[in-house]
Coordinates of C-alpha atoms in Angstrom, one line a residue:
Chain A
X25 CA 78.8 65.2 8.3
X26 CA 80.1 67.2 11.3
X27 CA 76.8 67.9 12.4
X28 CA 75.7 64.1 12.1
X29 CA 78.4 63.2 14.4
X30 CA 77.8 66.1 17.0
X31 CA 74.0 65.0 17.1
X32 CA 75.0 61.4 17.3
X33 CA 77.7 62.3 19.9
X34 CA 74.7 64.3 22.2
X35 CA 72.2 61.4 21.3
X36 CA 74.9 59.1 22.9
X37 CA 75.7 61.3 25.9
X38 CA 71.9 62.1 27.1
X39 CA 71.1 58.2 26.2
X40 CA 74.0 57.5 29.0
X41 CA 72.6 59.8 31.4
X42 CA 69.4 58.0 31.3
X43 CA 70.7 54.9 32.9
X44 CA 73.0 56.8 35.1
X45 CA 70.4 59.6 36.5
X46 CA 69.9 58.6 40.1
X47 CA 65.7 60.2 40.2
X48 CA 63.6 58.1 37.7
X49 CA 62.1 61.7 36.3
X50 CA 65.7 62.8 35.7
X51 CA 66.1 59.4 33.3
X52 CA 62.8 60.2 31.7
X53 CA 63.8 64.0 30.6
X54 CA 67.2 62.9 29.5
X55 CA 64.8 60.3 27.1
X56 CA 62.9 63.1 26.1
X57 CA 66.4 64.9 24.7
X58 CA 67.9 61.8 22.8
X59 CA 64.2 61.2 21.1
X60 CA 64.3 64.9 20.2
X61 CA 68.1 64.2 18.7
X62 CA 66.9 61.4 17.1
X63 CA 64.3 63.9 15.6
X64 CA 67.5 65.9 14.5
X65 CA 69.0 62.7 12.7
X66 CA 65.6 62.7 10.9
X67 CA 65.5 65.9 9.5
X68 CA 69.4 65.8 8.3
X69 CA 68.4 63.1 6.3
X70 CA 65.6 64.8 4.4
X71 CA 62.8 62.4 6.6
X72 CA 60.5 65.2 7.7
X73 CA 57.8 63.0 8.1
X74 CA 59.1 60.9 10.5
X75 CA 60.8 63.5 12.0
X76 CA 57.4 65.0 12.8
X77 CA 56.2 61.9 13.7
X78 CA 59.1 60.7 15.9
X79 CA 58.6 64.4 17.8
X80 CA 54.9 64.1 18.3
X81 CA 54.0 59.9 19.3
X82 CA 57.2 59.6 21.2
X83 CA 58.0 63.2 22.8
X84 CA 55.1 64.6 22.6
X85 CA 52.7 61.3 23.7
X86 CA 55.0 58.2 24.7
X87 CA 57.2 59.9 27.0
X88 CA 54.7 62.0 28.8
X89 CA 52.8 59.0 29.8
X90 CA 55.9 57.6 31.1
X91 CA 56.4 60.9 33.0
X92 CA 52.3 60.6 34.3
X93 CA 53.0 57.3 35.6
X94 CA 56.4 57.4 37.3
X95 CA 54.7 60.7 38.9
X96 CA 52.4 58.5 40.1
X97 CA 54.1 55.8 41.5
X98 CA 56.3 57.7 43.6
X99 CA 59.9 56.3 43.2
X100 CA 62.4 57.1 46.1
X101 CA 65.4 55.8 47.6
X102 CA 63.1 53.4 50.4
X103 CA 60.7 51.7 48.2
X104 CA 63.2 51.4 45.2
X105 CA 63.9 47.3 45.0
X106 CA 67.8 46.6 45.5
X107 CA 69.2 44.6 43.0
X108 CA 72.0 42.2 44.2
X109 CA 75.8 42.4 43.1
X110 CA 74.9 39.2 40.9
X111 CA 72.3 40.6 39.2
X112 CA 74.4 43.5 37.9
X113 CA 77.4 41.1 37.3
X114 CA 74.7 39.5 34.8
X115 CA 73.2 42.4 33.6
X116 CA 76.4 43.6 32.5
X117 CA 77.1 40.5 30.6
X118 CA 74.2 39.8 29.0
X119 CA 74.3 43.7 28.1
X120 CA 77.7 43.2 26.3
X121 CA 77.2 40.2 24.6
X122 CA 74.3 41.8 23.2
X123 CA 76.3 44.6 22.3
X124 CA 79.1 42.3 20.5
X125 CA 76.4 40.6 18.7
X126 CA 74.9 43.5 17.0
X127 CA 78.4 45.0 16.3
X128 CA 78.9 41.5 14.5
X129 CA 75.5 41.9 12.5
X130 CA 76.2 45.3 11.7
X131 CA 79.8 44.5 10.2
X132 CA 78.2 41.4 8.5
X133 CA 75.6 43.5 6.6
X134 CA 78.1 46.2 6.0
X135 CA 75.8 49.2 7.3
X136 CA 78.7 51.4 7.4
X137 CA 78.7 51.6 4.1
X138 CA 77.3 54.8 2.7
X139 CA 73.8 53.9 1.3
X140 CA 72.4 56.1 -1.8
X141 CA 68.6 56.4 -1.6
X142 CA 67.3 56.0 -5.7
X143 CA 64.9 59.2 -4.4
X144 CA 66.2 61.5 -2.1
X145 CA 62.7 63.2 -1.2
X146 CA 61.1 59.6 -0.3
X147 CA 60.9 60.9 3.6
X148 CA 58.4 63.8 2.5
X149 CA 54.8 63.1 3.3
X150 CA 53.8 62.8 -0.4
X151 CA 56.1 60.6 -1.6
X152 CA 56.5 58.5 1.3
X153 CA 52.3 58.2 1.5
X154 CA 52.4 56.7 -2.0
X155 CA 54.8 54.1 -1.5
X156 CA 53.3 53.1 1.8
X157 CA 49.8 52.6 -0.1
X158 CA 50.9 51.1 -2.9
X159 CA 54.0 49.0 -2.2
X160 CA 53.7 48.0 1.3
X161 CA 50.0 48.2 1.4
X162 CA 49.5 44.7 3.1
X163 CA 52.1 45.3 5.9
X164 CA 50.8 48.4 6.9
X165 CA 47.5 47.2 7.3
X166 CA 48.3 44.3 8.9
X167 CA 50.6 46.5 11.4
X168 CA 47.6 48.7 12.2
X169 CA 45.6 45.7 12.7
X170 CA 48.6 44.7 15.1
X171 CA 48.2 47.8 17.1
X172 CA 44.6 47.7 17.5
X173 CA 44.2 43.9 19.0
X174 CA 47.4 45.2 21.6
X175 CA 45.0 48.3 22.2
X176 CA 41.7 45.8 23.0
X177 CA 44.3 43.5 24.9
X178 CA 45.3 46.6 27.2
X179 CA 41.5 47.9 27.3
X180 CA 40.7 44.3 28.4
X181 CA 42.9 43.9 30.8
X182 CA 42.5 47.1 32.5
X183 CA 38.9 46.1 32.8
X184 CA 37.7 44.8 35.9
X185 CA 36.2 41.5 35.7
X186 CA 31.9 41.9 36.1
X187 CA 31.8 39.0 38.1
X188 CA 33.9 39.7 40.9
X189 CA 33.9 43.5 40.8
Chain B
X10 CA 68.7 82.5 0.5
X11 CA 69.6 85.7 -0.3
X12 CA 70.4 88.5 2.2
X13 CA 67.7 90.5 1.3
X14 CA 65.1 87.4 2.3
X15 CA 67.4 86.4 5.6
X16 CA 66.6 89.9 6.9
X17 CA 62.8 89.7 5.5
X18 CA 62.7 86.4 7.9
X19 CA 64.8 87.8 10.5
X20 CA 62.6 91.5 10.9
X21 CA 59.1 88.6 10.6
X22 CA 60.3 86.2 12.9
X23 CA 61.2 89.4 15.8
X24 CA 58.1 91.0 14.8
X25 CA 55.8 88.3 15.1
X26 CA 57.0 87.5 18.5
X27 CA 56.7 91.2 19.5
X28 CA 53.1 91.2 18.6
X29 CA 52.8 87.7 20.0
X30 CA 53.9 89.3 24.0
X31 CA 51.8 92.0 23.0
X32 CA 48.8 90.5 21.9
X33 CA 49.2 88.4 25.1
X34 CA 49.9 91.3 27.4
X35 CA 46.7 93.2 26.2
X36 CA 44.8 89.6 26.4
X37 CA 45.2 89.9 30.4
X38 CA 43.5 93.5 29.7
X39 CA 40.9 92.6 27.5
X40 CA 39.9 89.5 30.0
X41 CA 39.3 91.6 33.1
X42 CA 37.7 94.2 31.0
X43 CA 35.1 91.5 29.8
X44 CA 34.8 89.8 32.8
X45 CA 33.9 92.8 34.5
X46 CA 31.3 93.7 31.6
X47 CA 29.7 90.1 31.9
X48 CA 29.4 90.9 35.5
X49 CA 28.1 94.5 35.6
X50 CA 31.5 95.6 37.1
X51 CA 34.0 98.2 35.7
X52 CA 37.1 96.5 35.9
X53 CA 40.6 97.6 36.1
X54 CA 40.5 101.8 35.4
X55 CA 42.9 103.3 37.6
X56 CA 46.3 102.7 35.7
X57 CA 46.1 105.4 32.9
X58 CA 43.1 106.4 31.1
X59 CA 40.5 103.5 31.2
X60 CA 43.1 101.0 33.0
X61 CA 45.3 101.0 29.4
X62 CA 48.6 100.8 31.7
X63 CA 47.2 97.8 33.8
X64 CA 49.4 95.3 32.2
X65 CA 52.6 97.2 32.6
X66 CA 52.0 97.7 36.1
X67 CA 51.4 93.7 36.4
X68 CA 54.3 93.4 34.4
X69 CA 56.2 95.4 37.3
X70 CA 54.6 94.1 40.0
X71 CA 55.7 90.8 38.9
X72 CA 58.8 91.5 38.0
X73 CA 59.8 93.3 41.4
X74 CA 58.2 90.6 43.5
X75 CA 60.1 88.7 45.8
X76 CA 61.1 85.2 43.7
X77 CA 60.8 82.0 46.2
X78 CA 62.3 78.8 45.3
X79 CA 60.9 75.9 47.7
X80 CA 63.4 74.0 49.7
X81 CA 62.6 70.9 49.0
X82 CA 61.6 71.5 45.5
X83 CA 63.9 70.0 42.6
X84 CA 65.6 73.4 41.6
X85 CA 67.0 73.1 38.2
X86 CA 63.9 71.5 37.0
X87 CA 61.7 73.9 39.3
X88 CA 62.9 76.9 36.9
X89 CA 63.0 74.8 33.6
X90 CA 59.4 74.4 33.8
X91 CA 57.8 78.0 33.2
X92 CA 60.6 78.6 30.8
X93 CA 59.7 75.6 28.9
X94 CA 56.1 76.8 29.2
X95 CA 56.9 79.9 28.0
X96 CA 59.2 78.6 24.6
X97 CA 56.3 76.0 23.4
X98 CA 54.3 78.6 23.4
X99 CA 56.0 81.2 21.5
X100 CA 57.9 78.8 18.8
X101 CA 54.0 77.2 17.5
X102 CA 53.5 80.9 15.3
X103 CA 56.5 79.7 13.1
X104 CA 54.2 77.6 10.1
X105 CA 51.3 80.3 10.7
X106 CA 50.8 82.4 7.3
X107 CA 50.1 86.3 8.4
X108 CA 49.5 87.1 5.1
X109 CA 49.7 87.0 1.3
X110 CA 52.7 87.2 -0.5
X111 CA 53.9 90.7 -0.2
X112 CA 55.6 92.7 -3.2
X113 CA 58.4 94.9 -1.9
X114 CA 61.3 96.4 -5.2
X115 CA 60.0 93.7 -7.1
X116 CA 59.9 91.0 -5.7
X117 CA 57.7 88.7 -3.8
X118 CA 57.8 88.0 0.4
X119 CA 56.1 85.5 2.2
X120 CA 54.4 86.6 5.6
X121 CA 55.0 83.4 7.3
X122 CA 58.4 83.0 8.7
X123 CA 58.9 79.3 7.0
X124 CA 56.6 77.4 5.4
X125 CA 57.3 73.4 5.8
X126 CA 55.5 71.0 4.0
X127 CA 54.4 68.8 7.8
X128 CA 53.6 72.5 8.9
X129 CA 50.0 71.4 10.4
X130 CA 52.0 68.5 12.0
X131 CA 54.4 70.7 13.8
X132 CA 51.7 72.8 15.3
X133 CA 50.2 69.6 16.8
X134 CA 54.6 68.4 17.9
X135 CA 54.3 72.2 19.6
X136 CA 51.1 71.5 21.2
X137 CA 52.5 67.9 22.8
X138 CA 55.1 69.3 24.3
X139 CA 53.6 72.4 25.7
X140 CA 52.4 69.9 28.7
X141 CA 55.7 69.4 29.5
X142 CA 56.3 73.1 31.3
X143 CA 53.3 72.2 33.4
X144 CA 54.5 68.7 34.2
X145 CA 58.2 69.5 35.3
X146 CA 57.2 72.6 36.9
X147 CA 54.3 70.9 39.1
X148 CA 56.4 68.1 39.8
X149 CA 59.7 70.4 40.3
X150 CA 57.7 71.9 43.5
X151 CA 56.9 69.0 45.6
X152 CA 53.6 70.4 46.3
X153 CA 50.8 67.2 46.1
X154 CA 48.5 70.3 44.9
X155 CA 51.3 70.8 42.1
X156 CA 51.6 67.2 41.6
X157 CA 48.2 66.8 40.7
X158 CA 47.5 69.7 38.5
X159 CA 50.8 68.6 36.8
X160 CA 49.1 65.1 36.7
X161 CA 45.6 66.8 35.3
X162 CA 47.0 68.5 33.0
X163 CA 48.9 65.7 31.4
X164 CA 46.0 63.3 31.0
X165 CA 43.7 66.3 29.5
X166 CA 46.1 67.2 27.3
X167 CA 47.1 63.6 26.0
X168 CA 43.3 62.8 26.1
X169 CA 42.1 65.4 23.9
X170 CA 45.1 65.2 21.6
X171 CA 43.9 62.6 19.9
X172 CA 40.7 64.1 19.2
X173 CA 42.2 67.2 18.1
X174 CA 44.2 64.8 15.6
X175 CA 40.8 63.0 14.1
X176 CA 39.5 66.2 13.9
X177 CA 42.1 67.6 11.4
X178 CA 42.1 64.4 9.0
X179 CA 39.1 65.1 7.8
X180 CA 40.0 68.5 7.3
X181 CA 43.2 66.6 5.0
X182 CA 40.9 65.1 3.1
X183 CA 39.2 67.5 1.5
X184 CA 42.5 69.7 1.5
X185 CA 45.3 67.1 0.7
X186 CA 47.9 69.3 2.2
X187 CA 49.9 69.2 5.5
X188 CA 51.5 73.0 4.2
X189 CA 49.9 75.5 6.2
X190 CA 50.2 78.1 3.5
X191 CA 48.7 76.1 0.6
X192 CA 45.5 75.4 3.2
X193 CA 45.4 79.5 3.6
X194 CA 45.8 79.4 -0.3
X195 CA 43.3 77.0 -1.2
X196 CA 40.3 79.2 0.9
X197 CA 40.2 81.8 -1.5
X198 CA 37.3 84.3 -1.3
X199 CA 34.8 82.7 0.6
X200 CA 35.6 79.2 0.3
X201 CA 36.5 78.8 3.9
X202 CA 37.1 75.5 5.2
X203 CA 34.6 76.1 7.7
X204 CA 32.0 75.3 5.7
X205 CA 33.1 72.3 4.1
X206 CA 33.7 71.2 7.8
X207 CA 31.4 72.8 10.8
X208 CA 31.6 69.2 12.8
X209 CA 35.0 68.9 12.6
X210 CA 35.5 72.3 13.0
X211 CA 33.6 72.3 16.5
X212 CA 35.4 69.3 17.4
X213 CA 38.8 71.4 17.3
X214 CA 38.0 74.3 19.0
X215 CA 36.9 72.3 21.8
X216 CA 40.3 70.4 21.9
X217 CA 41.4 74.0 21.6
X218 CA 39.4 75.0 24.6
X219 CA 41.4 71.5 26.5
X220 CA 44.6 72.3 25.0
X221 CA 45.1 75.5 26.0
X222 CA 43.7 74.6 29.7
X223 CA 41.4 76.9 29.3
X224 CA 38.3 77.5 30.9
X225 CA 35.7 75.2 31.2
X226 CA 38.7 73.0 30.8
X227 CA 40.8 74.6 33.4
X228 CA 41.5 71.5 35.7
X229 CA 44.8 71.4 35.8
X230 CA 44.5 75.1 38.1
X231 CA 40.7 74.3 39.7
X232 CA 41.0 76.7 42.9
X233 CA 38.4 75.2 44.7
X234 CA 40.3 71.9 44.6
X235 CA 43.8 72.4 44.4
X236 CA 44.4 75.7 46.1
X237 CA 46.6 76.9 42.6
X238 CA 47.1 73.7 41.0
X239 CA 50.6 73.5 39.0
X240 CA 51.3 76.4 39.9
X241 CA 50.9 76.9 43.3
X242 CA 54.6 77.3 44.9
X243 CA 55.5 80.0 42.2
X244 CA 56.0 83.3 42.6
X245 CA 57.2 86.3 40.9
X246 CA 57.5 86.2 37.4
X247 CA 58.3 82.2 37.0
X248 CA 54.5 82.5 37.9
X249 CA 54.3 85.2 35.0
X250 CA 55.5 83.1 32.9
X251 CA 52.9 80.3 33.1
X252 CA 49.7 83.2 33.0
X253 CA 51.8 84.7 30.2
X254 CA 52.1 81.4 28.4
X255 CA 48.6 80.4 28.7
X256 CA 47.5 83.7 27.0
X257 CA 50.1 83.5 24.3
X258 CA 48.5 79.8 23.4
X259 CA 45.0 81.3 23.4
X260 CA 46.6 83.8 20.7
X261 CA 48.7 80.9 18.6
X262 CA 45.2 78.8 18.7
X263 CA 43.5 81.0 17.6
X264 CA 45.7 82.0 14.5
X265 CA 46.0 78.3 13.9
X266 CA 41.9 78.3 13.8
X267 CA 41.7 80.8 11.2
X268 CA 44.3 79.8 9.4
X269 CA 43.0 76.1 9.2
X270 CA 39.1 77.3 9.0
X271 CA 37.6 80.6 9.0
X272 CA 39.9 81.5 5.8
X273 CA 43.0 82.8 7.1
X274 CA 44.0 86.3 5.2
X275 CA 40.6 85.4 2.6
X276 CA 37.1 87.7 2.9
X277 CA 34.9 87.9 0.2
X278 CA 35.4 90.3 -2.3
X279 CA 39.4 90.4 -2.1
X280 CA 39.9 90.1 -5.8
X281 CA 38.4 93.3 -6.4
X282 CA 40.3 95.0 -3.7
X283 CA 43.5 93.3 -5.1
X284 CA 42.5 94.9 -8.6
X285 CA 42.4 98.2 -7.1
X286 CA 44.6 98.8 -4.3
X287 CA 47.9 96.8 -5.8
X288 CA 50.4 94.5 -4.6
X289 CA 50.9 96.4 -1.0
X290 CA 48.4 97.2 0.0
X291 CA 45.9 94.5 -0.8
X292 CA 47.9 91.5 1.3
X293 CA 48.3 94.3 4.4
X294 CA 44.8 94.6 4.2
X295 CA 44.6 90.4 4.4
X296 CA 47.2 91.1 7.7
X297 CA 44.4 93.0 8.9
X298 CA 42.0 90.5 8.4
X299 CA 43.9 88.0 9.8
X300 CA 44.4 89.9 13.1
X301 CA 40.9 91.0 13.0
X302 CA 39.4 87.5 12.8
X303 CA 41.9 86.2 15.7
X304 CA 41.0 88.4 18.1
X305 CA 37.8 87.4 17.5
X306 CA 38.6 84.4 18.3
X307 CA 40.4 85.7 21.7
X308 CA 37.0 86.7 22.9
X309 CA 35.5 84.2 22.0
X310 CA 37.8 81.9 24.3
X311 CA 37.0 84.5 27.2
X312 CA 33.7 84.8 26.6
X313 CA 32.8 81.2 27.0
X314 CA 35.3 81.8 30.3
X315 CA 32.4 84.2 31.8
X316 CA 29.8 82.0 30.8
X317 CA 30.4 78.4 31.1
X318 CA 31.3 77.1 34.7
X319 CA 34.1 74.3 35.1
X320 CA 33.8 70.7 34.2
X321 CA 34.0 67.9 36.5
X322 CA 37.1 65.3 35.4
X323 CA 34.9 62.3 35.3
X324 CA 32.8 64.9 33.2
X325 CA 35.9 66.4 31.1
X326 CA 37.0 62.5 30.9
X327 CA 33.8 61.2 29.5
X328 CA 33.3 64.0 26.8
X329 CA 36.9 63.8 25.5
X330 CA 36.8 59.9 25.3
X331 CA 33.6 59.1 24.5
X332 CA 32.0 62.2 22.8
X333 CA 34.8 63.8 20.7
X334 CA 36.5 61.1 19.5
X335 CA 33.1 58.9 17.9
X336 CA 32.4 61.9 16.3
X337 CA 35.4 62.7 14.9
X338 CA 36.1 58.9 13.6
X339 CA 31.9 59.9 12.2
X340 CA 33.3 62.9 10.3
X341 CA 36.1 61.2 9.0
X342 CA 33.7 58.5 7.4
X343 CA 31.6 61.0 6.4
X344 CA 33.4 63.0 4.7
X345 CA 35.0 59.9 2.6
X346 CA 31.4 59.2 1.7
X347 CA 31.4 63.0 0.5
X348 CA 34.5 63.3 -1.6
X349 CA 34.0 59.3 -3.2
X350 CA 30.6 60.2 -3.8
X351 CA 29.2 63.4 -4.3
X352 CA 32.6 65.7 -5.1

């Protein structure tokens, strides 16, 4: 349990440092450590699987496209847009009724309490493989089918038009 | 765990990483050696006899070099990225099996320093975040040259990830295992995986080729066009580290090709030298194979160095995007036709 709430305590800590980091590429390498404690998290709870997962689409692929594009884009302190006073006042607002609202879901559902899985090795590829073709068949096809219309949508929008190009 | 198999994993894990720096050390050797036979040279030969000390004198030389740190450059960041560089590629030989299991007083050792069951899956977690080191460091120097070898790199890598991926489900499919040493397992005698899967096996070592920015892949460091690419405002042995980590991925590859197709410790014929020679000396003898088969491999890589000239990137672009991956969503559909129909 100790370890759960060191890794949660680092997740927290480099998850702040990602809005505080002054250089956009600074934010995106703290990101890169609180996905990999999140990874951490996954494996202390017998999930290796998504563990793996979580390491190589987010770490390993999201992230470094982040990284690619805010290399090219070029932040710095000249071009960056300057948000007003009022905008922050709102931000920070909005922020923390958001936060009060999901405290007040969690507390509703009771996530706190301690939840005992009926099969401990579900997270293990086997096991969870099974259960994703069999139960949740439908969803996960319908997900994947999800993912590839966004995929066409981005493809199609990145096109240029053959009329005007 | 008992003692006895902590220190097992403990001796492994420091002598795998021992031969990994040497392997790659030698590599350096071996590549100007080869190069200099592919072009009617004779290479390095004045270090010791033949030129056998050449690497420790580069090792020197690099070391006692003077160690610049740009002014402008990001520092903390600039020195992170070779040592990231340098880590990815040393922790991927974890999950590789060396060996059978080995019987020392009576009981049975594994030659693979763990063995978890999403084994093939961390390779390819390794692998995604070896482009890191390139990125921070090219960015860390505030070089545009950097920058865009940094920039290169990333897209290569990310490009022929995916394809690297496609390539190794079909392989799942016939194998139904993610464990690296149940795939070594499952080879026996000369039922290598190769066979079962030449297209997708072609499909990985090119992504292999890409991964390991190797040449004809070697963008991210194209001389001609960007004077050093992501590496260009290192010196000293930061800049050892990159050269040092690019060799020690040619070396992890290619253990990770053998393990996943040419058979790993398996050569025809092992049962009978298992019958004869015991429970020592028979898996030390699969070691041997192992090592034998990888470097292989290693000159392979450097052979196709000497031969093949550089891609272009709209070139390295196309065949990644629209070569690789078709074929590797073909051999995926083919071999489900294979396995519902003719296995």
């Amino acid at each position: 349990m100790s370890i759960f709430y060191f890794i949660a305590f680092l997740s927290i800590l480099f998850a702040v440092l990602v809005i505080s980091a002054k250089n956009p590429v600074h934010s995106i390498l703290y990101l890169v450590l609180t996905f990999f404690t999140f990874t951490i998290q996954y494996v202390l709870l017998n999930a290796q699987f998504v563990a793996i997962v979580n390491f190589i689409v987010y770490m390993g692929a999201i992230l470094v496209l982040f990284l690619y594009t805010l290399m090219l884009i070029n932040l710095n302190k000249d071009s960056e847009p300057m948000k007003t006073n009022l905008v922050k006042i709102a931000a920070v607002l909005g922020g923390g009724c958001l936060l009060v609202v999901i405290v007040a879901a969690l507390k509703a559902i009771g996530a706190s309490d301690p939840v005992v899985f009926k099969d401990p090795n579900l997270g293990l590829v086997k096991n969870l493989g099974k259960v994703l073709f069999n139960e949740f068949l439908l969803p996960f096809e319908v997900s994947s089918l999800l993912l590839l219309s966004a995929m066409v949508g981005a493809v199609l929008l990145a096109t240029k038009d053959p009329k005007t190009a | 765990m008992e003692t006895g198999e902590i220190i097992i994993r403990l001796v492994l894990i420091v002598v795998i990483f021992l031969i990994s720096l040497v392997v790659a050390m030698y590599s350096t050797y071996a590549e100007r050696k080869i190069a200099a036979f592919f072009q009617d040279r004779v290479g390095p030969n004045r270090a010791g006899p033949a030129g056998i000390f050449q690497p420790l004198a580069d090792g020197a030389k690099m070391f006692l070099k003077e160690e610049i740190i740009p002014t402008n450059s990001s520092k903390f960041l600039f020195i992170v990225g070779p040592s990231l560089a340098i880590m990815t590629a040393c922790i991927g030989s974890a999950v590789i099996p060396w060996g059978q299991q080995i019987q020392i007083g009576g009981k049975l050792y594994d030659l693979q320093v763990t063995d978890i069951n999403v084994g093939l899956l961390y390779i390819f977690g390794v692998v995604s975040l070896g482009v890191y080191g390139i990125m921070i460091g090219g960015w860390a120097s505030n070089n545009k040259y950097s920058l865009l070898g940094a920039i290169r790199a990333a897209s290569q890598n990310i490009s022929y990830e995916i394809a690297m991926g496609l390539s190794i489900i079909a392989l799942l499919m016939v194998r139904n295992t993610l464990s690296l040493k149940e795939i070594a397992e499952q080879q026996h005698g000369w039922h290598w995986n190769v066979l079962y899967q030449p297209l997708g096996f072609i499909l990985f070592i090119v992504c292999a080729f890409a991964e390991t920015n190797r040449s004809p892949f070697d963008l991210p460091e194209c001389e001609t066009e960007l004077v050093g690419g992501y590496h260009t405002e290192y010196s000293s042995m930061k800049l050892g580290f990159y050269l040092f980590a690019e060799y020690i991925n040619m070396f992890v590859s290619s253990a990770v090709m053998v393990t996943l197709y040419w058979g790993s410790y398996n050569y025809p014929g092992m049962d009978w030298v298992a019958a004869h020679l015991g429970t020592v000396a028979a898996p030390l003898i699969g070691t041997v194979v192992v090592f034998a088969k990888i470097f292989l491999f290693i000159f392979f890589f450097m052979w196709v160095r000497w031969t093949i000239p550089r891609f272009r990137y709209d070139q390295l672009m196309d065949l990644g995007w629209k070569g690789l991956i078709p074929l590797a969503i073909a051999n995926i559909i083919g071999t489900g036709l294979w396995i519902t129909f003719v296995k």
